[in-house]
GROMACS .gro file of C-alpha atoms in nm:
model
  287
    1MET     CA    1   5.658   4.602 -10.773
    2SER     CA    2   5.512   4.270 -10.721
    3GLU     CA    3   5.846   4.114 -10.695
    4GLN     CA    4   5.937   4.364 -10.416
    5LEU     CA    5   5.611   4.306 -10.212
    6LEU     CA    6   5.609   3.931 -10.228
    7PRO     CA    7   5.928   3.872 -10.019
    8LYS     CA    8   5.792   4.123  -9.757
    9LEU     CA    9   5.439   3.972  -9.752
   10ALA     CA   10   5.541   3.611  -9.749
   11PRO     CA   11   5.659   3.583  -9.388
   12ARG     CA   12   5.353   3.771  -9.260
   13LEU     CA   13   5.123   3.543  -9.469
   14LYS     CA   14   5.300   3.252  -9.323
   15ARG     CA   15   5.249   3.369  -8.969
   16LEU     CA   16   4.880   3.431  -9.038
   17ASP     CA   17   4.841   3.084  -9.181
   18GLU     CA   18   5.005   2.944  -8.871
   19GLY     CA   19   4.770   3.146  -8.662
   20ALA     CA   20   5.002   3.408  -8.545
   21TYR     CA   21   4.743   3.675  -8.552
   22ARG     CA   22   4.522   3.829  -8.286
   23ARG     CA   23   4.140   3.775  -8.302
   24ALA     CA   24   3.912   4.046  -8.153
   25TYR     CA   25   3.542   4.039  -8.095
   26LEU     CA   26   3.320   4.335  -8.146
   27SER     CA   27   3.004   4.374  -7.956
   28SER     CA   28   2.792   4.690  -7.889
   29GLY     CA   29   3.074   4.908  -8.001
   30ALA     CA   30   3.331   4.750  -7.766
   31VAL     CA   31   3.621   4.548  -7.896
   32ARG     CA   32   3.700   4.248  -7.662
   33GLU     CA   33   3.990   4.008  -7.661
   34THR     CA   34   3.808   3.670  -7.653
   35GLY     CA   35   3.457   3.526  -7.706
   36THR     CA   36   3.441   3.476  -7.325
   37HIS     CA   37   3.502   3.853  -7.270
   38GLN     CA   38   3.236   3.922  -7.515
   39LEU     CA   39   2.988   3.692  -7.366
   40VAL     CA   40   3.046   3.831  -7.007
   41GLY     CA   41   3.004   4.191  -7.149
   42ASP     CA   42   2.689   4.115  -7.336
   43LEU     CA   43   2.533   3.931  -7.030
   44LEU     CA   44   2.613   4.232  -6.804
   45ASP     CA   45   2.472   4.475  -7.063
   46SER     CA   46   2.166   4.273  -7.117
   47LEU     CA   47   2.103   4.271  -6.728
   48GLY     CA   48   2.165   4.630  -6.684
   49ILE     CA   49   2.450   4.586  -6.452
   50THR     CA   50   2.698   4.878  -6.402
   51TYR     CA   51   3.065   4.762  -6.461
   52LYS     CA   52   3.408   4.885  -6.551
   53GLU     CA   53   3.655   4.717  -6.786
   54ASN     CA   54   4.032   4.688  -6.777
   55VAL     CA   55   4.073   4.828  -6.425
   56LYS     CA   56   4.438   4.830  -6.293
   57VAL     CA   57   4.484   4.653  -5.953
   58PRO     CA   58   4.638   4.867  -5.691
   59GLY     CA   59   4.958   4.735  -5.579
   60SER     CA   60   5.046   4.548  -5.884
   61ALA     CA   61   5.264   4.691  -6.167
   62SER     CA   62   5.078   4.527  -6.464
   63LEU     CA   63   4.779   4.328  -6.333
   64ALA     CA   64   4.434   4.463  -6.452
   65ALA     CA   65   4.104   4.310  -6.403
   66ASP     CA   66   3.896   4.253  -6.725
   67PHE     CA   67   3.578   4.358  -6.534
   68VAL     CA   68   3.495   4.510  -6.207
   69VAL     CA   69   3.129   4.422  -6.112
   70ASN     CA   70   2.977   4.553  -5.779
   71GLY     CA   71   3.325   4.523  -5.607
   72VAL     CA   72   3.410   4.192  -5.754
   73TRP     CA   73   3.726   4.180  -5.971
   74VAL     CA   74   3.674   3.934  -6.263
   75PHE     CA   75   3.970   3.788  -6.459
   76ILE     CA   76   3.898   3.609  -6.787
   77GLU     CA   77   4.104   3.317  -6.899
   78ARG     CA   78   4.402   3.431  -6.702
   79ALA     CA   79   4.657   3.230  -6.514
   80LEU     CA   80   4.731   3.444  -6.207
   81GLY     CA   81   5.078   3.407  -6.063
   82GLY     CA   82   5.169   3.417  -5.700
   83SER     CA   83   5.264   3.777  -5.686
   84GLU     CA   84   4.933   3.874  -5.862
   85ARG     CA   85   4.724   3.659  -5.612
   86LYS     CA   86   4.928   3.821  -5.337
   87ALA     CA   87   4.831   4.167  -5.456
   88LEU     CA   88   4.461   4.079  -5.470
   89LEU     CA   89   4.461   3.911  -5.130
   90ALA     CA   90   4.646   4.195  -4.966
   91GLY     CA   91   4.360   4.433  -5.064
   92ARG     CA   92   4.103   4.177  -4.953
   93ARG     CA   93   3.942   4.210  -5.295
   94LYS     CA   94   3.672   3.958  -5.392
   95SER     CA   95   3.795   3.806  -5.719
   96LEU     CA   96   3.661   3.551  -5.967
   97VAL     CA   97   3.851   3.385  -6.244
   98ILE     CA   98   3.655   3.255  -6.550
   99GLN     CA   99   3.853   3.016  -6.759
  100ARG     CA  100   3.806   2.730  -7.008
  101ASP     CA  101   3.943   2.406  -6.877
  102SER     CA  102   4.045   2.108  -7.082
  103PHE     CA  103   3.932   1.888  -6.802
  104ARG     CA  104   3.583   1.783  -6.889
  105SER     CA  105   3.329   1.547  -6.726
  106ASP     CA  106   3.168   1.444  -7.050
  107SER     CA  107   3.097   1.560  -7.397
  108PHE     CA  108   2.821   1.797  -7.267
  109ASP     CA  109   3.053   1.980  -7.026
  110HIS     CA  110   3.135   2.324  -7.183
  111GLY     CA  111   3.457   2.352  -6.994
  112MET     CA  112   3.386   2.690  -6.836
  113ARG     CA  113   3.487   2.719  -6.475
  114ILE     CA  114   3.424   3.007  -6.238
  115LEU     CA  115   3.674   2.998  -5.938
  116GLY     CA  116   3.720   3.212  -5.641
  117LEU     CA  117   4.079   3.328  -5.570
  118GLU     CA  118   4.117   3.070  -5.299
  119GLU     CA  119   4.030   2.791  -5.539
  120LEU     CA  120   4.321   2.861  -5.786
  121GLY     CA  121   4.606   2.628  -5.796
  122ASP     CA  122   4.745   2.318  -5.954
  123ARG     CA  123   4.545   1.999  -5.942
  124GLN     CA  124   4.677   1.659  -5.891
  125THR     CA  125   4.524   1.313  -5.937
  126ILE     CA  126   4.563   1.009  -5.714
  127PHE     CA  127   4.398   0.670  -5.773
  128LEU     CA  128   4.285   0.380  -5.546
  129ASP     CA  129   4.274   0.017  -5.658
  130ASP     CA  130   4.220  -0.237  -5.381
  131PRO     CA  131   4.086  -0.581  -5.337
  132SER     CA  132   3.831  -0.464  -5.072
  133PHE     CA  133   3.657  -0.259  -5.360
  134ASN     CA  134   3.531  -0.593  -5.511
  135PHE     CA  135   3.173  -0.676  -5.496
  136ASP     CA  136   2.916  -0.928  -5.627
  137TYR     CA  137   2.572  -0.852  -5.748
  138ALA     CA  138   2.294  -0.999  -5.954
  139HIS     CA  139   2.095  -0.823  -6.224
  140ILE     CA  140   1.849  -0.859  -6.520
  141LEU     CA  141   1.840  -0.658  -6.847
  142PRO     CA  142   1.501  -0.748  -6.970
  143LYS     CA  143   1.546  -0.601  -7.330
  144THR     CA  144   1.853  -0.809  -7.426
  145GLN     CA  145   1.825  -1.178  -7.514
  146LYS     CA  146   2.119  -1.314  -7.306
  147CYS     CA  147   2.103  -1.090  -7.011
  148SER     CA  148   1.717  -1.110  -6.963
  149VAL     CA  149   1.785  -1.414  -6.758
  150MET     CA  150   1.892  -1.328  -6.387
  151HIS     CA  151   2.265  -1.363  -6.352
  152GLY     CA  152   2.544  -1.235  -6.149
  153HIS     CA  153   2.894  -1.069  -6.169
  154THR     CA  154   3.192  -1.010  -5.965
  155SER     CA  155   3.290  -0.639  -6.009
  156SER     CA  156   3.584  -0.441  -5.900
  157VAL     CA  157   3.618  -0.062  -5.857
  158LEU     CA  158   3.894   0.178  -5.938
  159VAL     CA  159   3.862   0.536  -5.817
  160GLU     CA  160   4.065   0.851  -5.916
  161VAL     CA  161   4.041   1.156  -5.711
  162VAL     CA  162   4.128   1.494  -5.860
  163GLY     CA  163   4.197   1.795  -5.642
  164ARG     CA  164   4.417   2.088  -5.513
  165PRO     CA  165   4.665   1.946  -5.273
  166ILE     CA  166   4.674   2.077  -4.923
  167ASP     CA  167   5.002   2.026  -4.754
  168GLY     CA  168   5.111   1.826  -5.049
  169MET     CA  169   4.811   1.576  -5.027
  170VAL     CA  170   4.489   1.568  -5.234
  171VAL     CA  171   4.332   1.340  -4.976
  172ASP     CA  172   4.447   1.092  -4.723
  173PHE     CA  173   4.459   0.746  -4.872
  174GLY     CA  174   4.317   0.592  -4.556
  175VAL     CA  175   4.021   0.828  -4.559
  176ALA     CA  176   3.954   0.779  -4.936
  177LYS     CA  177   3.970   0.403  -4.896
  178GLN     CA  178   3.722   0.397  -4.629
  179ILE     CA  179   3.478   0.610  -4.834
  180VAL     CA  180   3.502   0.372  -5.127
  181ARG     CA  181   3.472   0.058  -4.899
  182ASP     CA  182   3.158   0.186  -4.733
  183ALA     CA  183   3.002   0.257  -5.074
  184VAL     CA  184   3.088  -0.088  -5.214
  185ARG     CA  185   2.982  -0.270  -4.892
  186GLY     CA  186   2.620  -0.124  -4.946
  187LEU     CA  187   2.620  -0.295  -5.301
  188ASP     CA  188   2.770  -0.619  -5.212
  189HIS     CA  189   2.551  -0.934  -5.276
  190LYS     CA  190   2.244  -0.725  -5.387
  191LEU     CA  191   1.999  -0.743  -5.679
  192PHE     CA  192   2.009  -0.434  -5.895
  193ILE     CA  193   1.699  -0.355  -6.075
  194ASN     CA  194   1.527  -0.065  -6.254
  195GLU     CA  195   1.289   0.106  -6.004
  196LYS     CA  196   1.019   0.126  -6.278
  197TYR     CA  197   0.956  -0.253  -6.252
  198VAL     CA  198   0.837  -0.224  -5.892
  199THR     CA  199   0.468  -0.299  -5.869
  200ALA     CA  200   0.432  -0.300  -5.483
  201MET     CA  201   0.656  -0.210  -5.187
  202ASP     CA  202   0.610  -0.236  -4.806
  203LYS     CA  203   0.849  -0.195  -4.516
  204ASN     CA  204   1.010  -0.541  -4.581
  205HIS     CA  205   0.956  -0.647  -4.927
  206VAL     CA  206   0.964  -0.530  -5.311
  207THR     CA  207   0.751  -0.678  -5.568
  208LEU     CA  208   0.889  -0.670  -5.923
  209LYS     CA  209   0.717  -0.760  -6.250
  210PHE     CA  210   0.823  -0.714  -6.614
  211GLU     CA  211   0.844  -0.862  -6.949
  212THR     CA  212   1.173  -1.013  -7.082
  213ALA     CA  213   1.284  -1.176  -7.417
  214HIS     CA  214   1.194  -1.509  -7.251
  215GLY     CA  215   0.858  -1.418  -7.105
  216GLU     CA  216   0.710  -1.248  -6.801
  217PHE     CA  217   0.928  -1.223  -6.490
  218ALA     CA  218   0.794  -1.167  -6.133
  219ILE     CA  219   0.967  -1.183  -5.797
  220ARG     CA  220   0.899  -1.074  -5.439
  221ALA     CA  221   1.231  -0.998  -5.280
  222PRO     CA  222   1.336  -0.883  -4.931
  223LYS     CA  223   1.380  -0.513  -4.947
  224GLY     CA  224   1.726  -0.508  -4.793
  225THR     CA  225   1.858  -0.738  -5.063
  226THR     CA  226   1.777  -0.488  -5.346
  227VAL     CA  227   1.926  -0.165  -5.493
  228MET     CA  228   1.665   0.032  -5.684
  229MET     CA  229   1.807   0.214  -5.993
  230LYS     CA  230   1.675   0.512  -6.196
  231GLY     CA  231   1.752   0.316  -6.511
  232GLU     CA  232   1.828  -0.029  -6.634
  233ALA     CA  233   2.103  -0.209  -6.423
  234THR     CA  234   2.363  -0.185  -6.684
  235VAL     CA  235   2.748  -0.132  -6.580
  236GLU     CA  236   2.717   0.223  -6.692
  237ASN     CA  237   2.436   0.299  -6.445
  238LEU     CA  238   2.606   0.105  -6.180
  239THR     CA  239   2.911   0.333  -6.230
  240ARG     CA  240   2.674   0.634  -6.166
  241GLU     CA  241   2.532   0.465  -5.857
  242VAL     CA  242   2.894   0.406  -5.717
  243LEU     CA  243   3.001   0.774  -5.805
  244SER     CA  244   2.672   0.906  -5.628
  245ARG     CA  245   2.775   0.729  -5.311
  246ILE     CA  246   3.140   0.842  -5.315
  247ALA     CA  247   3.157   1.209  -5.444
  248PRO     CA  248   2.944   1.380  -5.170
  249LEU     CA  249   3.179   1.232  -4.889
  250MET     CA  250   3.505   1.368  -5.043
  251PRO     CA  251   3.681   1.672  -4.891
  252LYS     CA  252   3.613   2.019  -5.013
  253ASN     CA  253   3.948   2.049  -5.197
  254VAL     CA  254   3.857   1.763  -5.429
  255THR     CA  255   3.727   1.901  -5.755
  256ALA     CA  256   3.646   1.574  -5.947
  257VAL     CA  257   3.603   1.205  -5.901
  258GLY     CA  258   3.631   0.939  -6.144
  259VAL     CA  259   3.500   0.585  -6.105
  260TYR     CA  260   3.589   0.267  -6.310
  261VAL     CA  261   3.363  -0.025  -6.255
  262TYR     CA  262   3.475  -0.343  -6.414
  263GLU     CA  263   3.221  -0.605  -6.505
  264GLY     CA  264   3.434  -0.924  -6.484
  265LEU     CA  265   3.801  -0.896  -6.587
  266ASN     CA  266   3.832  -0.708  -6.922
  267LYS     CA  267   3.517  -0.474  -6.959
  268GLY     CA  268   3.335  -0.208  -6.776
  269SER     CA  269   3.253   0.166  -6.756
  270HIS     CA  270   3.427   0.489  -6.650
  271LEU     CA  271   3.252   0.800  -6.534
  272LEU     CA  272   3.434   1.118  -6.437
  273ALA     CA  273   3.232   1.404  -6.275
  274LYS     CA  274   3.314   1.759  -6.157
  275LEU     CA  275   3.216   1.831  -5.804
  276HIS     CA  276   3.032   2.154  -5.722
  277GLN     CA  277   3.147   2.229  -5.367
  278GLU     CA  278   2.909   2.360  -5.093
  279ASP     CA  279   3.127   2.661  -5.025
  280ALA     CA  280   3.106   2.770  -5.390
  281ARG     CA  281   2.732   2.742  -5.373
  282ASP     CA  282   2.719   2.938  -5.051
  283ARG     CA  283   2.908   3.221  -5.206
  284ARG     CA  284   2.665   3.246  -5.509
  285ARG     CA  285   2.377   3.259  -5.262
  286LYS     CA  286   2.521   3.571  -5.091
  287PRO     CA  287   2.380   3.912  -5.228
   0.00000   0.00000   0.00000
């Protein structure tokens, strides 16, 4: 008997070992397809919100919403095709897609994305690297032996822009370049310093005082020649500063911006951040 069963079981066991099985999630008596389905269901239950599951979309042969909540059709971890989106748009239905995205801003980004139907679509990336993105600056890092002496660098910036193309274009190169140039211009030939070292400030001047590896440092500088930072003036924090000056000015179809800041020729920092668009926030505010 065992000799008869083994040949039949072996292929099935092999498929299971390769992951060819379907996992289900059981919660509150309901069996759901993925952990995200389970999470959404548990959240709605805990809030006492009435909803329906697996509701067929009128006008579509096979499309069904995972949840319908207060008239909003919710699809979880789906890639909606053109005909499916057309059916949803034809009925003027409010729709949301909840999906996991491999595109992460950092290790703390869970990858969950909630998108309106109009936000779906392929993303593309462009990059900008131009000599006009170079700038010179001075800084001090009090806690390090070498860099606790005021010194300077010539840095260059490379920017990547991720978005959903409109008429085949993520963003006009000329527009994007001007945004980056303006950001860099405000940093050129400035002293970058941690704002916690400020001991006095008036309309025209900043007074700085702190201990370094070589002793006490004190300086009174014209306010317009300094850039106050919320941390030490490292290249990592400088990258955040550049990003903060660029990201808010990007068009609404831009979903993420990455910034590389080189400290000299062969070292630097990279930061990639997802943008939370104003129109998405406005939708969440509506009752």
